[in-house]
mmCIF file of C-alpha atoms and ligand atoms in Angstrom:
data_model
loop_
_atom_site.group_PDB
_atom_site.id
_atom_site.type_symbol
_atom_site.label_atom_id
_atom_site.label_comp_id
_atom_site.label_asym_id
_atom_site.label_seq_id
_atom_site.Cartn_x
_atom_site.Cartn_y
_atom_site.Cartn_z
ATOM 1 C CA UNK A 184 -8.563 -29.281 -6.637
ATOM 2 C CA UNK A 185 -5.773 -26.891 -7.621
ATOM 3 C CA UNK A 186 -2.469 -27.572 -9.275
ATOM 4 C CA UNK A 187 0.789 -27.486 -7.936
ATOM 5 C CA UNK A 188 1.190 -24.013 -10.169
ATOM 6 C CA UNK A 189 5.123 -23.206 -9.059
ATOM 7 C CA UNK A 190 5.638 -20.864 -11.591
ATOM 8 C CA UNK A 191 1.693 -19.528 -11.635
ATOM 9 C CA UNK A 192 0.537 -16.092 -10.399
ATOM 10 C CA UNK A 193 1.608 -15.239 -6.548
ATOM 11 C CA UNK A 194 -2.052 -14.180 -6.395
ATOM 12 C CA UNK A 195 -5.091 -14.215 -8.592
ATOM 13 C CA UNK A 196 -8.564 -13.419 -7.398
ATOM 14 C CA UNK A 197 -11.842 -13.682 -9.076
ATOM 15 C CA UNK A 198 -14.827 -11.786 -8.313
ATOM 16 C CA UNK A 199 -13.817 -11.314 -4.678
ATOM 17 C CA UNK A 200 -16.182 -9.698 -2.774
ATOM 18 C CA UNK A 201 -16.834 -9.062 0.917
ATOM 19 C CA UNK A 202 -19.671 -7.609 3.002
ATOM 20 C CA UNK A 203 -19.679 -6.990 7.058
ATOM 21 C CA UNK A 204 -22.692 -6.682 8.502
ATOM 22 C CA UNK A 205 -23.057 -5.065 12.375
ATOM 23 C CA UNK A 206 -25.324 -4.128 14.587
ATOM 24 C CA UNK A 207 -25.594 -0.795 16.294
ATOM 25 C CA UNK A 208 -27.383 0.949 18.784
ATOM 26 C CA UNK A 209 -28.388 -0.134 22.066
ATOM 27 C CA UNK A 210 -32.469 -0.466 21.991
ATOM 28 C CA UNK A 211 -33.577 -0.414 18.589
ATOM 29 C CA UNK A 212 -30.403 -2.986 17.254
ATOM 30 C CA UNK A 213 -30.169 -0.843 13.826
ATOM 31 C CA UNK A 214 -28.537 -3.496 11.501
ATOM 32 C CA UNK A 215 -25.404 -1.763 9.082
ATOM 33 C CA UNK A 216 -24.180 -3.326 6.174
ATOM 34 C CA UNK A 217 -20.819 -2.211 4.608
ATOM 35 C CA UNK A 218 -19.642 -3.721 1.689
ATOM 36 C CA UNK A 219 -15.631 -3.483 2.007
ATOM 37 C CA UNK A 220 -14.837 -5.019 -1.617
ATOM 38 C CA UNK A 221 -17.308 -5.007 -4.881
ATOM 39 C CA UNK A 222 -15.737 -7.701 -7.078
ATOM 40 C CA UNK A 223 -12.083 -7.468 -6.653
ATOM 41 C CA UNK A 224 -10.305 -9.195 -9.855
ATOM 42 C CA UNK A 225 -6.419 -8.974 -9.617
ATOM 43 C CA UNK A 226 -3.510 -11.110 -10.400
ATOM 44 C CA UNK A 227 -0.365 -10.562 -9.125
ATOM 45 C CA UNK A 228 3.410 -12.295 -10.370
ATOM 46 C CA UNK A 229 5.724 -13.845 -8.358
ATOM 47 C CA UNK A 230 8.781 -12.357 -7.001
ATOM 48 C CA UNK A 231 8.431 -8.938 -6.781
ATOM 49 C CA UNK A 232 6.964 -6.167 -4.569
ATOM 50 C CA UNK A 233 3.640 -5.893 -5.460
ATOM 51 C CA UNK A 234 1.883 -2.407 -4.140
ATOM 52 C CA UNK A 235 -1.459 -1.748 -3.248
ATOM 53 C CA UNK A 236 -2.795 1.383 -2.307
ATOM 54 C CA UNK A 237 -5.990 3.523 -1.835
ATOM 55 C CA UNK A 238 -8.060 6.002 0.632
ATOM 56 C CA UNK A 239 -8.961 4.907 4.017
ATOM 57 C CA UNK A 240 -11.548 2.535 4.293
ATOM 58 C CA UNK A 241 -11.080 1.427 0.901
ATOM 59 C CA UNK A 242 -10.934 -2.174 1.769
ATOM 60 C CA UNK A 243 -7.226 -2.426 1.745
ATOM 61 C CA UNK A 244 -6.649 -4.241 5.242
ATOM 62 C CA UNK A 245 -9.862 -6.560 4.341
ATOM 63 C CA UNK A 246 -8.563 -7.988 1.045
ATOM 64 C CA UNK A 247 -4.929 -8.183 2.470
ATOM 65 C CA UNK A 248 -6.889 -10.259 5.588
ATOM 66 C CA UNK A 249 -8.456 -12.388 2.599
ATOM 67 C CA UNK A 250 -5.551 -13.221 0.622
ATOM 68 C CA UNK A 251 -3.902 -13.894 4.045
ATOM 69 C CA UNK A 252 -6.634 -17.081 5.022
ATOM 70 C CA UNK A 253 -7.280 -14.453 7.978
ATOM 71 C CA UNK A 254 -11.073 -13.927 6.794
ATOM 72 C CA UNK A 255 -12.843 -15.914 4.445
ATOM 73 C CA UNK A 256 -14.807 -13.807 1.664
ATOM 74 C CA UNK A 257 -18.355 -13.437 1.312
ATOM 75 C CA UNK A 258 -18.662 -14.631 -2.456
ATOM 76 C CA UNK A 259 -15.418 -15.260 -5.122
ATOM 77 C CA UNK A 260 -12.536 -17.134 -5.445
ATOM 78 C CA UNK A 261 -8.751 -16.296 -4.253
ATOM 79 C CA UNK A 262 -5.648 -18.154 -4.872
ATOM 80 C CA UNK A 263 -2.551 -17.480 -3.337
ATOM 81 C CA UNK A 264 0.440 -19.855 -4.563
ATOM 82 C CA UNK A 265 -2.083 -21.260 -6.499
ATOM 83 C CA UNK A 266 -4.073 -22.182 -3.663
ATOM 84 C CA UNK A 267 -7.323 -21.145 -2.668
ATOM 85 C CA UNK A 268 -7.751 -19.413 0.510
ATOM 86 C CA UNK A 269 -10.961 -20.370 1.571
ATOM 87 C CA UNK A 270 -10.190 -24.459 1.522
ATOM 88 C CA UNK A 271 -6.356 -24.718 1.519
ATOM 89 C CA UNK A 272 -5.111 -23.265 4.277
ATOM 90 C CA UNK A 273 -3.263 -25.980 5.519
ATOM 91 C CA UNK A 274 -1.172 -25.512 2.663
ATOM 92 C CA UNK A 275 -1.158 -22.119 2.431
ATOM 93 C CA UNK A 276 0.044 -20.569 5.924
ATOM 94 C CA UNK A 277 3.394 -22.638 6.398
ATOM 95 C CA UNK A 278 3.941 -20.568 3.390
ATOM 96 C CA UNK A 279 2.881 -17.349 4.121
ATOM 97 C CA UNK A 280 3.817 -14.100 6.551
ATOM 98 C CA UNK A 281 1.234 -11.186 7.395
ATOM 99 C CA UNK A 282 2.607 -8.227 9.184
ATOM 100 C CA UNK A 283 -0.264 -6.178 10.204
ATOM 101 C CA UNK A 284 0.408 -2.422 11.344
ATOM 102 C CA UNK A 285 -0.333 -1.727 15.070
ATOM 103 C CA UNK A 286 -0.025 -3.305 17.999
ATOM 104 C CA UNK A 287 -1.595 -6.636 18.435
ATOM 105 C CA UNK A 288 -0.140 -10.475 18.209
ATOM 106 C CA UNK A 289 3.373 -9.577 20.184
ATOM 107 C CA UNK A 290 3.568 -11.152 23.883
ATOM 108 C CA UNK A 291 4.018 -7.754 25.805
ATOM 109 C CA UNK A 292 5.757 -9.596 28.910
ATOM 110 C CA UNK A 293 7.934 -11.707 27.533
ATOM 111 C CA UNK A 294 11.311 -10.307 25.154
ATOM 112 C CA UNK A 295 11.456 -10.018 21.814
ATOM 113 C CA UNK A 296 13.523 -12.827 21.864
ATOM 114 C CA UNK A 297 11.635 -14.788 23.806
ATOM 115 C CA UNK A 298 8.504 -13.574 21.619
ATOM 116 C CA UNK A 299 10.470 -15.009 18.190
ATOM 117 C CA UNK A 300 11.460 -18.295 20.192
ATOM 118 C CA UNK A 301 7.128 -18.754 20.878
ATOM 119 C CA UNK A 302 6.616 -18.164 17.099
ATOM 120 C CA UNK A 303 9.291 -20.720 15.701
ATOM 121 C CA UNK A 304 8.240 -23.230 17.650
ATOM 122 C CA UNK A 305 4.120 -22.588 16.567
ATOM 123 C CA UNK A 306 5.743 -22.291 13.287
ATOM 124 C CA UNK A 307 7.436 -25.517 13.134
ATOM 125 C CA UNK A 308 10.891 -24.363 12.983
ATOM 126 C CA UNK A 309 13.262 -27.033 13.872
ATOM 127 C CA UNK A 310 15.198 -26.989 17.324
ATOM 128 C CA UNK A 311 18.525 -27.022 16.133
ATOM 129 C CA UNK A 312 17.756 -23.548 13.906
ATOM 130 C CA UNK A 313 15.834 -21.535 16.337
ATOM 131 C CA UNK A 314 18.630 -19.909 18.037
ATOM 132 C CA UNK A 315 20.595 -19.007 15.050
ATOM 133 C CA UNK A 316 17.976 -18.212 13.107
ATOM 134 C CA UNK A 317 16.379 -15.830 15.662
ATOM 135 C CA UNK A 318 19.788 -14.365 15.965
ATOM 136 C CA UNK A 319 19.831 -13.446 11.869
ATOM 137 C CA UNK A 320 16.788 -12.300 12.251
ATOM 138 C CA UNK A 321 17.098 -9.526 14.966
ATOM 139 C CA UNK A 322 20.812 -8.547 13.199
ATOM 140 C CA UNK A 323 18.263 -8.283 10.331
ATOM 141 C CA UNK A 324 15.764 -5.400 11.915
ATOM 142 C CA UNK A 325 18.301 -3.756 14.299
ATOM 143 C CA UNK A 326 17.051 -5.003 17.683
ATOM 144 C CA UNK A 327 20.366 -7.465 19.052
ATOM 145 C CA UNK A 328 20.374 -4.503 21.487
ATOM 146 C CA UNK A 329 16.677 -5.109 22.461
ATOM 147 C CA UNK A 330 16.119 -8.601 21.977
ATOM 148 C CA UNK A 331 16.167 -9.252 25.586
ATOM 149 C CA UNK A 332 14.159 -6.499 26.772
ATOM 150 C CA UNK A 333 10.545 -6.727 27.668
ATOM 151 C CA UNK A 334 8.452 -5.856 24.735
ATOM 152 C CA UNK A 335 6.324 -3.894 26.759
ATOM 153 C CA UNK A 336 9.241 -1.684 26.964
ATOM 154 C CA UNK A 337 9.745 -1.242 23.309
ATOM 155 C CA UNK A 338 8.955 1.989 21.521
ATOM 156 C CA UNK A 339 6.054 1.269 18.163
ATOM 157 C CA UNK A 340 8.954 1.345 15.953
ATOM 158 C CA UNK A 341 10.817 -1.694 17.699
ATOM 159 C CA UNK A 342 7.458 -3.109 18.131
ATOM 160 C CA UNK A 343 6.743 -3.049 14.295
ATOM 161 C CA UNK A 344 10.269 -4.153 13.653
ATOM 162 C CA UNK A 345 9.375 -7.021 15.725
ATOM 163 C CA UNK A 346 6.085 -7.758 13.696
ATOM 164 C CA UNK A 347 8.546 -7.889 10.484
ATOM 165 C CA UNK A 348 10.962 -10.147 11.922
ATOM 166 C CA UNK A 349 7.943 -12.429 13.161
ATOM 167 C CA UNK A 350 6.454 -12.187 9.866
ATOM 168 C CA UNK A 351 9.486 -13.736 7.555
ATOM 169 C CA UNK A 352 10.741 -16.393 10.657
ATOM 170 C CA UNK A 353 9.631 -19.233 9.124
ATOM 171 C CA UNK A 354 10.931 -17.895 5.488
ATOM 172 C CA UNK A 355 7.476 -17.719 3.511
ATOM 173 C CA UNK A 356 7.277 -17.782 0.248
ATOM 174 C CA UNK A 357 4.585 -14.695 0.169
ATOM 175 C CA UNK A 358 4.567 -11.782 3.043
ATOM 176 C CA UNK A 359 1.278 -9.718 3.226
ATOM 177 C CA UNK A 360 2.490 -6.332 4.472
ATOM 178 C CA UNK A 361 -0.117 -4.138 5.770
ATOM 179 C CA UNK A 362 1.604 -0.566 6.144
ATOM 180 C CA UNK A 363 4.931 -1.982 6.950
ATOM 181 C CA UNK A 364 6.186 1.493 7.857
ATOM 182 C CA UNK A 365 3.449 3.250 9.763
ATOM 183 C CA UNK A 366 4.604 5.303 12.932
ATOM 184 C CA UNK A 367 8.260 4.474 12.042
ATOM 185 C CA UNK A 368 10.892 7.148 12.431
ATOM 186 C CA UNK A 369 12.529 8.174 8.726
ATOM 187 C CA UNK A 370 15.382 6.318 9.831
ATOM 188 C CA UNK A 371 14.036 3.456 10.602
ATOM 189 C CA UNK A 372 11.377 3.394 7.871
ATOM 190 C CA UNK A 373 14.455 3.397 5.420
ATOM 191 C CA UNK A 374 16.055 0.534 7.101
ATOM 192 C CA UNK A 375 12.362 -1.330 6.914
ATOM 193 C CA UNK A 376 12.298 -0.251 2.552
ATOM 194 C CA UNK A 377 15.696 -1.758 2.388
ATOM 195 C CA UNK A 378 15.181 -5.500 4.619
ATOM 196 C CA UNK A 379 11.985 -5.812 2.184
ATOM 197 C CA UNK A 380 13.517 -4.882 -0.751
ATOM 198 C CA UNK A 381 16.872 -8.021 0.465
ATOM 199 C CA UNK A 382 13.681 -10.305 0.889
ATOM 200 C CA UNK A 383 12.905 -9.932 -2.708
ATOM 201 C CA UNK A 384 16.688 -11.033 -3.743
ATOM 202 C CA UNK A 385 15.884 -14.062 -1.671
ATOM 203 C CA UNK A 386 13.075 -14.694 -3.661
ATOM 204 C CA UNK A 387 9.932 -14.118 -1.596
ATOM 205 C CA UNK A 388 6.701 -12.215 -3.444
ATOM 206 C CA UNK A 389 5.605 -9.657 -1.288
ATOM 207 C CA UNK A 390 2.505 -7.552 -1.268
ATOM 208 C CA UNK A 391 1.986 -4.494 0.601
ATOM 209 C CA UNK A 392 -0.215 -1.163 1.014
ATOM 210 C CA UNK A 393 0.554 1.924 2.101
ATOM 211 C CA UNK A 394 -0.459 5.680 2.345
ATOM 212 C CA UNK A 395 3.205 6.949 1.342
ATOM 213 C CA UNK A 396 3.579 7.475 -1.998
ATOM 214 C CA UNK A 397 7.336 7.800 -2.608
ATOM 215 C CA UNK A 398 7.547 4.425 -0.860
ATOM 216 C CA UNK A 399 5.591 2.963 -3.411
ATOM 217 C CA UNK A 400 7.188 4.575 -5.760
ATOM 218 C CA UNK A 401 10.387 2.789 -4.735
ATOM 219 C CA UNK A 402 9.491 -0.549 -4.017
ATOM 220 C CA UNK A 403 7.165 -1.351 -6.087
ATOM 221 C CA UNK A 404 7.853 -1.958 -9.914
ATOM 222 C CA UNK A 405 3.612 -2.642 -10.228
ATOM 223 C CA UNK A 406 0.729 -1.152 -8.307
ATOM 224 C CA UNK A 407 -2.791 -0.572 -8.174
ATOM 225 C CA UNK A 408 -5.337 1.512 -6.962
ATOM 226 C CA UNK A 409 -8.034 0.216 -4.556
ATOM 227 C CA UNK A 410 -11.167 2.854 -4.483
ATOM 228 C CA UNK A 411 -14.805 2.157 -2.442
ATOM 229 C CA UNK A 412 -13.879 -1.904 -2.861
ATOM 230 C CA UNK A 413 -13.229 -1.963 -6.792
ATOM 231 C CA UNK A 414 -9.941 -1.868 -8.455
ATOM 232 C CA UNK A 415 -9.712 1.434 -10.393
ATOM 233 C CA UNK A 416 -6.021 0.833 -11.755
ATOM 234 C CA UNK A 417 -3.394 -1.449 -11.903
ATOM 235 C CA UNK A 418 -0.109 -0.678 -13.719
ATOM 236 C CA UNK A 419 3.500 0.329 -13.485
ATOM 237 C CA UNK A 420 3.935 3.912 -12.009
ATOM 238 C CA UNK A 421 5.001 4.934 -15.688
ATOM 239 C CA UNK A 422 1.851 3.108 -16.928
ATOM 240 C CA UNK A 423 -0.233 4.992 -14.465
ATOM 241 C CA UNK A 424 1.301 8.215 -15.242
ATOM 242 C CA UNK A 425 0.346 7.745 -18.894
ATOM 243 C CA UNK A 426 -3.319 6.870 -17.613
ATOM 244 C CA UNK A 427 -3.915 10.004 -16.326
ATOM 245 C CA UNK A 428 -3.263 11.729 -18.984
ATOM 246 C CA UNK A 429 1.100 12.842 -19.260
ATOM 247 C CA UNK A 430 4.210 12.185 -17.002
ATOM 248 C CA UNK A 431 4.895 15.892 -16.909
ATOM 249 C CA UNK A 432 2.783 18.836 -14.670
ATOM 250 C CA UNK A 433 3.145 21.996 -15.064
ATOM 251 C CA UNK A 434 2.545 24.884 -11.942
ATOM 252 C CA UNK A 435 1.410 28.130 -12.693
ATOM 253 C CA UNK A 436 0.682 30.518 -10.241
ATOM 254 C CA UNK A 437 -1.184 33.709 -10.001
ATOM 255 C CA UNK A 438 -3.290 36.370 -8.020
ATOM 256 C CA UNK A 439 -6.424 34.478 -9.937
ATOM 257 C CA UNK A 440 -7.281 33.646 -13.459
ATOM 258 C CA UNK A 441 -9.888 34.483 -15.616
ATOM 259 C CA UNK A 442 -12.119 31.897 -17.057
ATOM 260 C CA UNK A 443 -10.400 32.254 -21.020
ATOM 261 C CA UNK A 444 -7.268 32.119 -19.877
ATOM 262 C CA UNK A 445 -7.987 28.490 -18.188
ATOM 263 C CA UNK A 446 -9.458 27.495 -21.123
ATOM 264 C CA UNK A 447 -6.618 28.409 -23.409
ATOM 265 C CA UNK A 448 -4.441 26.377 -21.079
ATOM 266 C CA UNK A 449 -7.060 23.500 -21.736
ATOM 267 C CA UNK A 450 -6.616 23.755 -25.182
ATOM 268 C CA UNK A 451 -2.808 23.742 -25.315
ATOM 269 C CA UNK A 452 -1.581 20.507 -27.369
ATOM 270 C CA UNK A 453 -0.934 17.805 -24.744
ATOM 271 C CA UNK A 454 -2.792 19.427 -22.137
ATOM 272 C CA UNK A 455 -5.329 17.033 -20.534
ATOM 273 C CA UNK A 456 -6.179 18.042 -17.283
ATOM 274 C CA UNK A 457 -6.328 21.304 -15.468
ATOM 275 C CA UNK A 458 -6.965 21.851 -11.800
ATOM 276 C CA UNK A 459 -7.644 24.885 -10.137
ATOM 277 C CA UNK A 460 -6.697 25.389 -6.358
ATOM 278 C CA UNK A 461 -6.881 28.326 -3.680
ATOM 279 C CA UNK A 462 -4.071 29.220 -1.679
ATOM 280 C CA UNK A 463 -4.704 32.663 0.297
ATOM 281 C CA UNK A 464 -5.271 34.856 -2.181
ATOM 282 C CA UNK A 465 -2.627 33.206 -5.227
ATOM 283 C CA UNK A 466 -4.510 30.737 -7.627
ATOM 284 C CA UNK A 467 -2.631 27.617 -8.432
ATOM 285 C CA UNK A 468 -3.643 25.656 -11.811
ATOM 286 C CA UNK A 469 -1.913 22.256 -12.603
ATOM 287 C CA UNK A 470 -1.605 20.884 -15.586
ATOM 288 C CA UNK A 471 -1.416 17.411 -16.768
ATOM 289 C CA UNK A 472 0.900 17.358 -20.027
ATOM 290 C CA UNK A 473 1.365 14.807 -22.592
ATOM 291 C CA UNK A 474 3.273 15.941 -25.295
ATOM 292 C CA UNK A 475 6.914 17.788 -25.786
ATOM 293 C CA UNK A 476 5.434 20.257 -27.857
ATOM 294 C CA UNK A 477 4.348 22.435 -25.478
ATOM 295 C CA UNK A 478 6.184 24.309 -23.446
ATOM 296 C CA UNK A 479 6.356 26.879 -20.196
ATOM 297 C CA UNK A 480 7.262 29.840 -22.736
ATOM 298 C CA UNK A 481 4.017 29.142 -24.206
ATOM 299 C CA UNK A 482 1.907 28.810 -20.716
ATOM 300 C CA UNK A 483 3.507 32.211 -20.050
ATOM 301 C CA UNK A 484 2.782 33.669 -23.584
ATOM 302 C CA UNK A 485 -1.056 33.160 -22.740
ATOM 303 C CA UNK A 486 -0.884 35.315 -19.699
ATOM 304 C CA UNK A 487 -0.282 38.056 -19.989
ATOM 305 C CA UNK A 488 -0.876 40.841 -17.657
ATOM 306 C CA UNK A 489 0.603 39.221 -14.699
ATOM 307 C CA UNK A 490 3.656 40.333 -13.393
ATOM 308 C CA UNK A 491 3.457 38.222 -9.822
ATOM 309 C CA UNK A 492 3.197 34.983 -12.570
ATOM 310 C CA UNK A 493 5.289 31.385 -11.350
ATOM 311 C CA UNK A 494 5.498 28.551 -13.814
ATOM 312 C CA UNK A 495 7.101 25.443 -12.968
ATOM 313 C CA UNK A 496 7.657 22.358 -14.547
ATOM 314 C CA UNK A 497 8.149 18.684 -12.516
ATOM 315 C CA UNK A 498 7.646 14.877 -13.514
ATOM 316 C CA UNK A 499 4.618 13.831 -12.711
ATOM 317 C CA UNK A 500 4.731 12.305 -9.490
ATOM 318 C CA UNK A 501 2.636 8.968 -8.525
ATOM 319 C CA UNK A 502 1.134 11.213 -5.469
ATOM 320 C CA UNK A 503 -0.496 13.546 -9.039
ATOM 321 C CA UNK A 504 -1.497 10.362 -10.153
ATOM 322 C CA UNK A 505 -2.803 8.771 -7.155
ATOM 323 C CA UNK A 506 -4.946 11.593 -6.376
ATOM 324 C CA UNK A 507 -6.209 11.637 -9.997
ATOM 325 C CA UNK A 508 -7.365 8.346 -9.766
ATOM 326 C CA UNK A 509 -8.921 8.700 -6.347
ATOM 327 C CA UNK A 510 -10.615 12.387 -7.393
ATOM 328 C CA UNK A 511 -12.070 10.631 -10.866
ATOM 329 C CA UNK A 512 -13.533 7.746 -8.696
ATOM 330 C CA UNK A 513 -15.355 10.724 -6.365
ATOM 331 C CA UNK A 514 -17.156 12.324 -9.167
HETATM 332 N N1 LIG B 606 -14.818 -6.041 11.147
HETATM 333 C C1 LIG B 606 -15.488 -5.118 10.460
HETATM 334 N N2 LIG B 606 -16.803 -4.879 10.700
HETATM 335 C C2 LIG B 606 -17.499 -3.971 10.023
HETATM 336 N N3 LIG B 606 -16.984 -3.201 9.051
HETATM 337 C C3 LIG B 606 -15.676 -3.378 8.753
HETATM 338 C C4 LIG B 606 -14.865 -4.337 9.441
HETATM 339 N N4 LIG B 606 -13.612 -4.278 8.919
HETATM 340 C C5 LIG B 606 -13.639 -3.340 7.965
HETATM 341 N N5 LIG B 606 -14.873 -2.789 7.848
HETATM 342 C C6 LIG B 606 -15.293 -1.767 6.892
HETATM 343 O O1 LIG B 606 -14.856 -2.150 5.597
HETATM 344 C C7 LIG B 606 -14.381 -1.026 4.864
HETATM 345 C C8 LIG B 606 -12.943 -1.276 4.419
HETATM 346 O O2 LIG B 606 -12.099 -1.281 5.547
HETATM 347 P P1 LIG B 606 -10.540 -1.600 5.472
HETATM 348 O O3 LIG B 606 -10.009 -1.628 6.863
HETATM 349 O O4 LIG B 606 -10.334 -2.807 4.648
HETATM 350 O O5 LIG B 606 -9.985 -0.312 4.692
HETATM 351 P P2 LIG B 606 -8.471 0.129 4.417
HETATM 352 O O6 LIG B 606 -8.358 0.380 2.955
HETATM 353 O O7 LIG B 606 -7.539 -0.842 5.029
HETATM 354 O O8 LIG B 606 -8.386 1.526 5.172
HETATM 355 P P3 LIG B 606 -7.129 2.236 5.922
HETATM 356 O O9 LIG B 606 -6.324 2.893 4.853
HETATM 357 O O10 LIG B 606 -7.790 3.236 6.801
HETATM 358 O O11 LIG B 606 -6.389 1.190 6.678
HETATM 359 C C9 LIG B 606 -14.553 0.172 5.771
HETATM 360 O O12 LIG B 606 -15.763 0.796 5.446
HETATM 361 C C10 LIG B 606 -14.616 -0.444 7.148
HETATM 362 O O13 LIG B 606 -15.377 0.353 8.012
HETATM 363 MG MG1 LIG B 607 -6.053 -0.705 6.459
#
């Protein structure tokens, strides 16, 4: 039995793992077994955006479906509101919303009015709301134009708008967003970044992945890193930065380096990382740097000899640390 924990973690899981098992092949039924998430431990606070993100098929969808009551783990324990997912779902999914990406759970035939009127009623919303409610809503994600179109008709972008507005009708306390803004226009995609950033004034925890960067970057104060099913960080972006070794990167370009000249780079003060990259025939290092001390003058000062040299400096962004993370987990 769990308490009542109102002002407990949004989301704490223990342990969480989660294995599929399929069969393939036709005559000789060759039996797979993936296992999507290793021991997933993760807590998450209330009222904010919470981001998650990670490589494809890093199990990102699977434990989103988890914490969502959508699929029930193979061993662990997850609580969501402080409830646990696998017994309390009659609790739970009054107060909860799950936008999937893609197509699925819209009634192609019917409007996207009609399609929001279906879901308050299965959500219990009462009679007297619905309509105005419904209304909001579709002022809310830019479709009053559409609402009494066919959905069928709708392009992906009103679809997934659609998916949003279904997903916060009955005003959950928690929304599960699984890449909110895939296949949206930029536009549009801004307009989605701003309706979930109002939804945290009104006090709802939301959780979300995604493969863009900069949108995690602005919406979500903490994040972490799903890699191969295990957690490999879980931070604020500056946090992260600092993780991987410095918040500022250095460029330097050149027709090719020679080995003692990347290793006097590596042993500038500050300098933790170096990567080496082809592009046609100029060489592009990056550097990871930690410290003020050291500057571009004295990158340049160690290379002589090159006249076609290009040294930049930027902050390091959380696409440098993302990859990091990801590239570290690899090896
Ligand atoms: N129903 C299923 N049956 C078998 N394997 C599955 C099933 N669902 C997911 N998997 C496997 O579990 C792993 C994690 O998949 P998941 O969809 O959770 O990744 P993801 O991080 O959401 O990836 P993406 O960024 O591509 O959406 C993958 O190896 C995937 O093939
Ligand atoms: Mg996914």
């Amino acid at each position: 039995m769990s308490l009542p924990a109102a002002d407990g973690p949004a989301i704490e899981t223990h342990d969480v793992r989660r294995v599929f098992e399929s069969r393939k092949g036709f005559l000789f039924r060759e039996k797979t077994r993936t296992e999507a998430l290793k021991g997933v431990d993760l807590t998450v606070e209330r009222g904010a955006i919470f981001g998650l993100l990670g490589p494809n098929g890093a199990g990102k969808t699977t434990f989103t479906k988890i914490l969502s009551t959508l699929l029930l783990p193979t061993s662990g324990r997850a609580l969501v509101l402080g409830h646990d997912v696998s017994r309390e779902t009659d609790w739970l999914r009054p107060r909860m919303g799950l936008v999937l990406g893609g197509e699925r759970g819209l009634y192609n035939r019917i409007s996207g009015r009609e399609n929001l009127r279906y879901f308050a009623d299965l959500y219990g919303v009462p009679l007297a709301e619905r309509e105005e409610r419904i209304r909001q809503l579709l002022e809310r994600v830019d479709l009053v134009g559409a609402a009494d179109r066919r959905v069928e008709e709708y392009s992906r972008g009103m679809k997934q708008k659609l998916h949003l507005a279904r997903g916060i009708l009955h005003r959950p306390e928690i929304l599960f967003l699984d890449e909110p803004t895939i296949g949206l226009d930029p536009k549009s995609a801004r307009e989605t970044r701003k309706l979930i950033r109002s939804l945290v004034g009104d006090g709802v925890t939301i959780f979300l992945t995604t493969h863009y960067m900069f949108e995690a970057e602005e919406l979500c104060p903490r994040l972490a890193v799903l890699s191969k099913g295990r957690i490999v960080a879980r931070d604020t972006v500056d946090g992260l930065r600092s993780l991987v070794g410095g918040d500022r990167t250095f460029e330097v370009e050149a027709y090719g380096f020679e080995d003692r000249e990347v290793e006097a780079l590596r042993r500038l003060p500050g300098v933790s990382k170096v990567v080496e990259e082809e592009f046609g025939p100029m060489t592009r290092l990056t550097l990871r740097v930690r410290t003020l001390e050291t500057n571009l003058g004295q990158v340049r000062d160690l290379l002589p000899g090159h006249p076609e040299l290009a040294v930049r400096e930027r902050r390091t962004s959380l696409e440098d640390v993302y990859l990091d993370l990801v590239d570290e987990e690899v090896r």
